[in-house]
Amino acid sequence: MAQDPRSFSPAGPPQSHIDAEDIALNPEAEGLQEGIGHREGSLAEREHGKKTRAHAKDIISGRA
């Protein structure tokens, strides 16, 4: 029987830093650190892209 999603409670807040103790307790945690960095990098790249496109529109319209 599937768990009711409303009754799910995570063990704690998401961690942005995974240390050696976490990896010892959960070997899969080692890969999570890379995933966090990749996600942050992608977000930064998206934000940079938005600013670049907005700036290009300003140049084209003569506002820059």
PDB file of N, CA and C in Angstrom:
ATOM      1  N   MET A   1       0.848  -1.178   0.000  1.00  0.00           N
ATOM      2  CA  MET A   1       0.000   0.000   0.000  1.00  0.00           C
ATOM      3  C   MET A   1       0.892   1.240   0.000  1.00  0.00           C
ATOM      4  N   ALA A   2       0.590   2.199  -0.833  1.00  0.00           N
ATOM      5  CA  ALA A   2       1.412   3.404  -0.959  1.00  0.00           C
ATOM      6  C   ALA A   2       1.246   4.303   0.258  1.00  0.00           C
ATOM      7  N   GLN A   3       2.331   4.977   0.578  1.00  0.00           N
ATOM      8  CA  GLN A   3       2.308   5.905   1.705  1.00  0.00           C
ATOM      9  C   GLN A   3       1.571   7.172   1.292  1.00  0.00           C
ATOM     10  N   ASP A   4       0.729   7.673   2.187  1.00  0.00           N
ATOM     11  CA  ASP A   4       0.007   8.916   1.924  1.00  0.00           C
ATOM     12  C   ASP A   4       1.005  10.065   1.923  1.00  0.00           C
ATOM     13  N   PRO A   5       1.127  10.833   0.822  1.00  0.00           N
ATOM     14  CA  PRO A   5       2.121  11.906   0.768  1.00  0.00           C
ATOM     15  C   PRO A   5       1.910  12.974   1.837  1.00  0.00           C
ATOM     16  N   ARG A   6       0.688  13.122   2.310  1.00  0.00           N
ATOM     17  CA  ARG A   6       0.430  14.128   3.348  1.00  0.00           C
ATOM     18  C   ARG A   6       1.017  13.717   4.688  1.00  0.00           C
ATOM     19  N   SER A   7       1.272  12.427   4.889  1.00  0.00           N
ATOM     20  CA  SER A   7       1.816  11.971   6.162  1.00  0.00           C
ATOM     21  C   SER A   7       3.339  11.906   6.142  1.00  0.00           C
ATOM     22  N   PHE A   8       3.946  12.221   5.006  1.00  0.00           N
ATOM     23  CA  PHE A   8       5.402  12.165   4.894  1.00  0.00           C
ATOM     24  C   PHE A   8       6.031  13.346   5.618  1.00  0.00           C
ATOM     25  N   SER A   9       7.045  13.062   6.425  1.00  0.00           N
ATOM     26  CA  SER A   9       7.793  14.149   7.063  1.00  0.00           C
ATOM     27  C   SER A   9       9.273  13.848   6.902  1.00  0.00           C
ATOM     28  N   PRO A  10      10.023  14.751   6.282  1.00  0.00           N
ATOM     29  CA  PRO A  10      11.453  14.515   6.082  1.00  0.00           C
ATOM     30  C   PRO A  10      12.203  14.492   7.407  1.00  0.00           C
ATOM     31  N   ALA A  11      13.368  13.888   7.384  1.00  0.00           N
ATOM     32  CA  ALA A  11      14.173  13.757   8.597  1.00  0.00           C
ATOM     33  C   ALA A  11      14.648  15.110   9.103  1.00  0.00           C
ATOM     34  N   GLY A  12      14.761  16.072   8.249  1.00  0.00           N
ATOM     35  CA  GLY A  12      15.224  17.396   8.650  1.00  0.00           C
ATOM     36  C   GLY A  12      15.311  18.296   7.440  1.00  0.00           C
ATOM     37  N   PRO A  13      15.795  19.510   7.649  1.00  0.00           N
ATOM     38  CA  PRO A  13      15.910  20.431   6.520  1.00  0.00           C
ATOM     39  C   PRO A  13      16.957  19.957   5.527  1.00  0.00           C
ATOM     40  N   PRO A  14      16.821  20.326   4.260  1.00  0.00           N
ATOM     41  CA  PRO A  14      17.829  19.922   3.280  1.00  0.00           C
ATOM     42  C   PRO A  14      19.192  20.494   3.645  1.00  0.00           C
ATOM     43  N   GLN A  15      20.210  19.693   3.447  1.00  0.00           N
ATOM     44  CA  GLN A  15      21.555  20.128   3.797  1.00  0.00           C
ATOM     45  C   GLN A  15      22.298  20.550   2.541  1.00  0.00           C
ATOM     46  N   SER A  16      22.999  21.685   2.644  1.00  0.00           N
ATOM     47  CA  SER A  16      23.782  22.127   1.501  1.00  0.00           C
ATOM     48  C   SER A  16      25.212  21.624   1.602  1.00  0.00           C
ATOM     49  N   HIS A  17      25.586  21.077   2.756  1.00  0.00           N
ATOM     50  CA  HIS A  17      26.940  20.551   2.924  1.00  0.00           C
ATOM     51  C   HIS A  17      26.844  19.126   3.442  1.00  0.00           C
ATOM     52  N   ILE A  18      27.502  18.226   2.784  1.00  0.00           N
ATOM     53  CA  ILE A  18      27.518  16.828   3.204  1.00  0.00           C
ATOM     54  C   ILE A  18      28.939  16.497   3.603  1.00  0.00           C
ATOM     55  N   ASP A  19      29.120  16.086   4.850  1.00  0.00           N
ATOM     56  CA  ASP A  19      30.473  15.817   5.334  1.00  0.00           C
ATOM     57  C   ASP A  19      30.756  14.316   5.378  1.00  0.00           C
ATOM     58  N   ALA A  20      31.950  13.970   5.836  1.00  0.00           N
ATOM     59  CA  ALA A  20      32.395  12.570   5.856  1.00  0.00           C
ATOM     60  C   ALA A  20      31.488  11.708   6.727  1.00  0.00           C
ATOM     61  N   GLU A  21      30.971  12.267   7.819  1.00  0.00           N
ATOM     62  CA  GLU A  21      30.088  11.494   8.696  1.00  0.00           C
ATOM     63  C   GLU A  21      28.806  11.113   7.958  1.00  0.00           C
ATOM     64  N   ASP A  22      28.256  12.047   7.188  1.00  0.00           N
ATOM     65  CA  ASP A  22      27.054  11.748   6.412  1.00  0.00           C
ATOM     66  C   ASP A  22      27.323  10.638   5.398  1.00  0.00           C
ATOM     67  N   ILE A  23      28.477  10.696   4.766  1.00  0.00           N
ATOM     68  CA  ILE A  23      28.835   9.690   3.768  1.00  0.00           C
ATOM     69  C   ILE A  23      29.017   8.329   4.429  1.00  0.00           C
ATOM     70  N   ALA A  24      29.596   8.318   5.642  1.00  0.00           N
ATOM     71  CA  ALA A  24      29.777   7.056   6.358  1.00  0.00           C
ATOM     72  C   ALA A  24      28.424   6.447   6.717  1.00  0.00           C
ATOM     73  N   LEU A  25      27.468   7.283   7.097  1.00  0.00           N
ATOM     74  CA  LEU A  25      26.139   6.796   7.465  1.00  0.00           C
ATOM     75  C   LEU A  25      25.318   6.413   6.235  1.00  0.00           C
ATOM     76  N   ASN A  26      25.546   7.110   5.133  1.00  0.00           N
ATOM     77  CA  ASN A  26      24.785   6.870   3.917  1.00  0.00           C
ATOM     78  C   ASN A  26      25.726   6.998   2.719  1.00  0.00           C
ATOM     79  N   PRO A  27      26.237   5.892   2.202  1.00  0.00           N
ATOM     80  CA  PRO A  27      27.203   5.949   1.097  1.00  0.00           C
ATOM     81  C   PRO A  27      26.687   6.705  -0.126  1.00  0.00           C
ATOM     82  N   GLU A  28      25.381   6.761  -0.314  1.00  0.00           N
ATOM     83  CA  GLU A  28      24.829   7.481  -1.458  1.00  0.00           C
ATOM     84  C   GLU A  28      24.959   8.991  -1.295  1.00  0.00           C
ATOM     85  N   ALA A  29      25.236   9.465  -0.080  1.00  0.00           N
ATOM     86  CA  ALA A  29      25.339  10.905   0.178  1.00  0.00           C
ATOM     87  C   ALA A  29      26.489  11.532  -0.602  1.00  0.00           C
ATOM     88  N   GLU A  30      27.499  10.752  -0.933  1.00  0.00           N
ATOM     89  CA  GLU A  30      28.645  11.297  -1.657  1.00  0.00           C
ATOM     90  C   GLU A  30      28.211  11.874  -3.003  1.00  0.00           C
ATOM     91  N   GLY A  31      27.330  11.195  -3.684  1.00  0.00           N
ATOM     92  CA  GLY A  31      26.844  11.682  -4.966  1.00  0.00           C
ATOM     93  C   GLY A  31      25.920  12.876  -4.833  1.00  0.00           C
ATOM     94  N   LEU A  32      25.284  13.033  -3.679  1.00  0.00           N
ATOM     95  CA  LEU A  32      24.365  14.144  -3.485  1.00  0.00           C
ATOM     96  C   LEU A  32      25.088  15.478  -3.478  1.00  0.00           C
ATOM     97  N   GLN A  33      26.308  15.501  -2.962  1.00  0.00           N
ATOM     98  CA  GLN A  33      27.059  16.754  -2.913  1.00  0.00           C
ATOM     99  C   GLN A  33      27.258  17.303  -4.324  1.00  0.00           C
ATOM    100  N   GLU A  34      27.581  16.438  -5.259  1.00  0.00           N
ATOM    101  CA  GLU A  34      27.763  16.873  -6.645  1.00  0.00           C
ATOM    102  C   GLU A  34      26.451  17.397  -7.217  1.00  0.00           C
ATOM    103  N   GLY A  35      25.352  16.724  -6.887  1.00  0.00           N
ATOM    104  CA  GLY A  35      24.054  17.150  -7.388  1.00  0.00           C
ATOM    105  C   GLY A  35      23.676  18.529  -6.904  1.00  0.00           C
ATOM    106  N   ILE A  36      23.998  18.833  -5.665  1.00  0.00           N
ATOM    107  CA  ILE A  36      23.688  20.149  -5.107  1.00  0.00           C
ATOM    108  C   ILE A  36      24.462  21.220  -5.860  1.00  0.00           C
ATOM    109  N   GLY A  37      25.739  21.002  -6.068  1.00  0.00           N
ATOM    110  CA  GLY A  37      26.558  21.980  -6.780  1.00  0.00           C
ATOM    111  C   GLY A  37      26.079  22.189  -8.200  1.00  0.00           C
ATOM    112  N   HIS A  38      25.699  21.100  -8.856  1.00  0.00           N
ATOM    113  CA  HIS A  38      25.221  21.194 -10.235  1.00  0.00           C
ATOM    114  C   HIS A  38      23.938  22.012 -10.291  1.00  0.00           C
ATOM    115  N   ARG A  39      23.047  21.768  -9.334  1.00  0.00           N
ATOM    116  CA  ARG A  39      21.779  22.487  -9.309  1.00  0.00           C
ATOM    117  C   ARG A  39      22.017  23.982  -9.093  1.00  0.00           C
ATOM    118  N   GLU A  40      22.920  24.338  -8.175  1.00  0.00           N
ATOM    119  CA  GLU A  40      23.225  25.742  -7.920  1.00  0.00           C
ATOM    120  C   GLU A  40      23.861  26.376  -9.157  1.00  0.00           C
ATOM    121  N   GLY A  41      24.748  25.636  -9.821  1.00  0.00           N
ATOM    122  CA  GLY A  41      25.384  26.150 -11.026  1.00  0.00           C
ATOM    123  C   GLY A  41      24.363  26.403 -12.119  1.00  0.00           C
ATOM    124  N   SER A  42      23.440  25.494 -12.282  1.00  0.00           N
ATOM    125  CA  SER A  42      22.420  25.654 -13.312  1.00  0.00           C
ATOM    126  C   SER A  42      21.553  26.867 -13.026  1.00  0.00           C
ATOM    127  N   LEU A  43      21.216  27.087 -11.760  1.00  0.00           N
ATOM    128  CA  LEU A  43      20.404  28.236 -11.388  1.00  0.00           C
ATOM    129  C   LEU A  43      21.153  29.528 -11.693  1.00  0.00           C
ATOM    130  N   ALA A  44      22.431  29.569 -11.350  1.00  0.00           N
ATOM    131  CA  ALA A  44      23.238  30.761 -11.618  1.00  0.00           C
ATOM    132  C   ALA A  44      23.334  31.018 -13.120  1.00  0.00           C
ATOM    133  N   GLU A  45      23.487  29.951 -13.892  1.00  0.00           N
ATOM    134  CA  GLU A  45      23.562  30.106 -15.345  1.00  0.00           C
ATOM    135  C   GLU A  45      22.250  30.630 -15.910  1.00  0.00           C
ATOM    136  N   ARG A  46      21.121  30.135 -15.389  1.00  0.00           N
ATOM    137  CA  ARG A  46      19.813  30.609 -15.853  1.00  0.00           C
ATOM    138  C   ARG A  46      19.631  32.091 -15.535  1.00  0.00           C
ATOM    139  N   GLU A  47      19.992  32.489 -14.310  1.00  0.00           N
ATOM    140  CA  GLU A  47      19.861  33.894 -13.918  1.00  0.00           C
ATOM    141  C   GLU A  47      20.745  34.782 -14.794  1.00  0.00           C
ATOM    142  N   HIS A  48      21.957  34.326 -15.062  1.00  0.00           N
ATOM    143  CA  HIS A  48      22.861  35.096 -15.917  1.00  0.00           C
ATOM    144  C   HIS A  48      22.266  35.232 -17.321  1.00  0.00           C
ATOM    145  N   GLY A  49      21.693  34.157 -17.822  1.00  0.00           N
ATOM    146  CA  GLY A  49      21.069  34.183 -19.143  1.00  0.00           C
ATOM    147  C   GLY A  49      19.913  35.168 -19.206  1.00  0.00           C
ATOM    148  N   LYS A  50      19.106  35.212 -18.145  1.00  0.00           N
ATOM    149  CA  LYS A  50      17.983  36.153 -18.106  1.00  0.00           C
ATOM    150  C   LYS A  50      18.494  37.589 -18.162  1.00  0.00           C
ATOM    151  N   LYS A  51      19.529  37.876 -17.384  1.00  0.00           N
ATOM    152  CA  LYS A  51      20.086  39.232 -17.359  1.00  0.00           C
ATOM    153  C   LYS A  51      20.694  39.592 -18.714  1.00  0.00           C
ATOM    154  N   THR A  52      21.377  38.633 -19.328  1.00  0.00           N
ATOM    155  CA  THR A  52      21.997  38.881 -20.631  1.00  0.00           C
ATOM    156  C   THR A  52      20.933  39.167 -21.687  1.00  0.00           C
ATOM    157  N   ARG A  53      19.864  38.373 -21.689  1.00  0.00           N
ATOM    158  CA  ARG A  53      18.787  38.594 -22.662  1.00  0.00           C
ATOM    159  C   ARG A  53      18.095  39.932 -22.424  1.00  0.00           C
ATOM    160  N   ALA A  54      17.877  40.289 -21.163  1.00  0.00           N
ATOM    161  CA  ALA A  54      17.241  41.571 -20.847  1.00  0.00           C
ATOM    162  C   ALA A  54      18.127  42.727 -21.306  1.00  0.00           C
ATOM    163  N   HIS A  55      19.425  42.595 -21.099  1.00  0.00           N
ATOM    164  CA  HIS A  55      20.359  43.638 -21.517  1.00  0.00           C
ATOM    165  C   HIS A  55      20.367  43.764 -23.043  1.00  0.00           C
ATOM    166  N   ALA A  56      20.336  42.640 -23.729  1.00  0.00           N
ATOM    167  CA  ALA A  56      20.313  42.663 -25.198  1.00  0.00           C
ATOM    168  C   ALA A  56      19.046  43.355 -25.697  1.00  0.00           C
ATOM    169  N   LYS A  57      17.910  43.096 -25.055  1.00  0.00           N
ATOM    170  CA  LYS A  57      16.662  43.757 -25.454  1.00  0.00           C
ATOM    171  C   LYS A  57      16.767  45.262 -25.237  1.00  0.00           C
ATOM    172  N   ASP A  58      17.407  45.673 -24.128  1.00  0.00           N
ATOM    173  CA  ASP A  58      17.600  47.106 -23.862  1.00  0.00           C
ATOM    174  C   ASP A  58      18.465  47.750 -24.941  1.00  0.00           C
ATOM    175  N   ILE A  59      19.516  47.059 -25.352  1.00  0.00           N
ATOM    176  CA  ILE A  59      20.403  47.592 -26.395  1.00  0.00           C
ATOM    177  C   ILE A  59      19.636  47.752 -27.702  1.00  0.00           C
ATOM    178  N   ILE A  60      18.867  46.735 -28.055  1.00  0.00           N
ATOM    179  CA  ILE A  60      18.111  46.769 -29.308  1.00  0.00           C
ATOM    180  C   ILE A  60      17.079  47.898 -29.286  1.00  0.00           C
ATOM    181  N   SER A  61      16.439  48.097 -28.146  1.00  0.00           N
ATOM    182  CA  SER A  61      15.398  49.129 -28.069  1.00  0.00           C
ATOM    183  C   SER A  61      15.971  50.523 -27.826  1.00  0.00           C
ATOM    184  N   GLY A  62      17.289  50.631 -27.606  1.00  0.00           N
ATOM    185  CA  GLY A  62      17.938  51.924 -27.432  1.00  0.00           C
ATOM    186  C   GLY A  62      17.917  52.455 -26.009  1.00  0.00           C
ATOM    187  N   ARG A  63      17.558  51.606 -25.035  1.00  0.00           N
ATOM    188  CA  ARG A  63      17.508  52.051 -23.640  1.00  0.00           C
ATOM    189  C   ARG A  63      18.837  51.907 -22.923  1.00  0.00           C
ATOM    190  N   ALA A  64      19.780  51.163 -23.494  1.00  0.00           N
ATOM    191  CA  ALA A  64      21.047  50.916 -22.797  1.00  0.00           C
ATOM    192  C   ALA A  64      22.118  51.891 -23.233  1.00  0.00           C
TER     193      ALA A  64
END
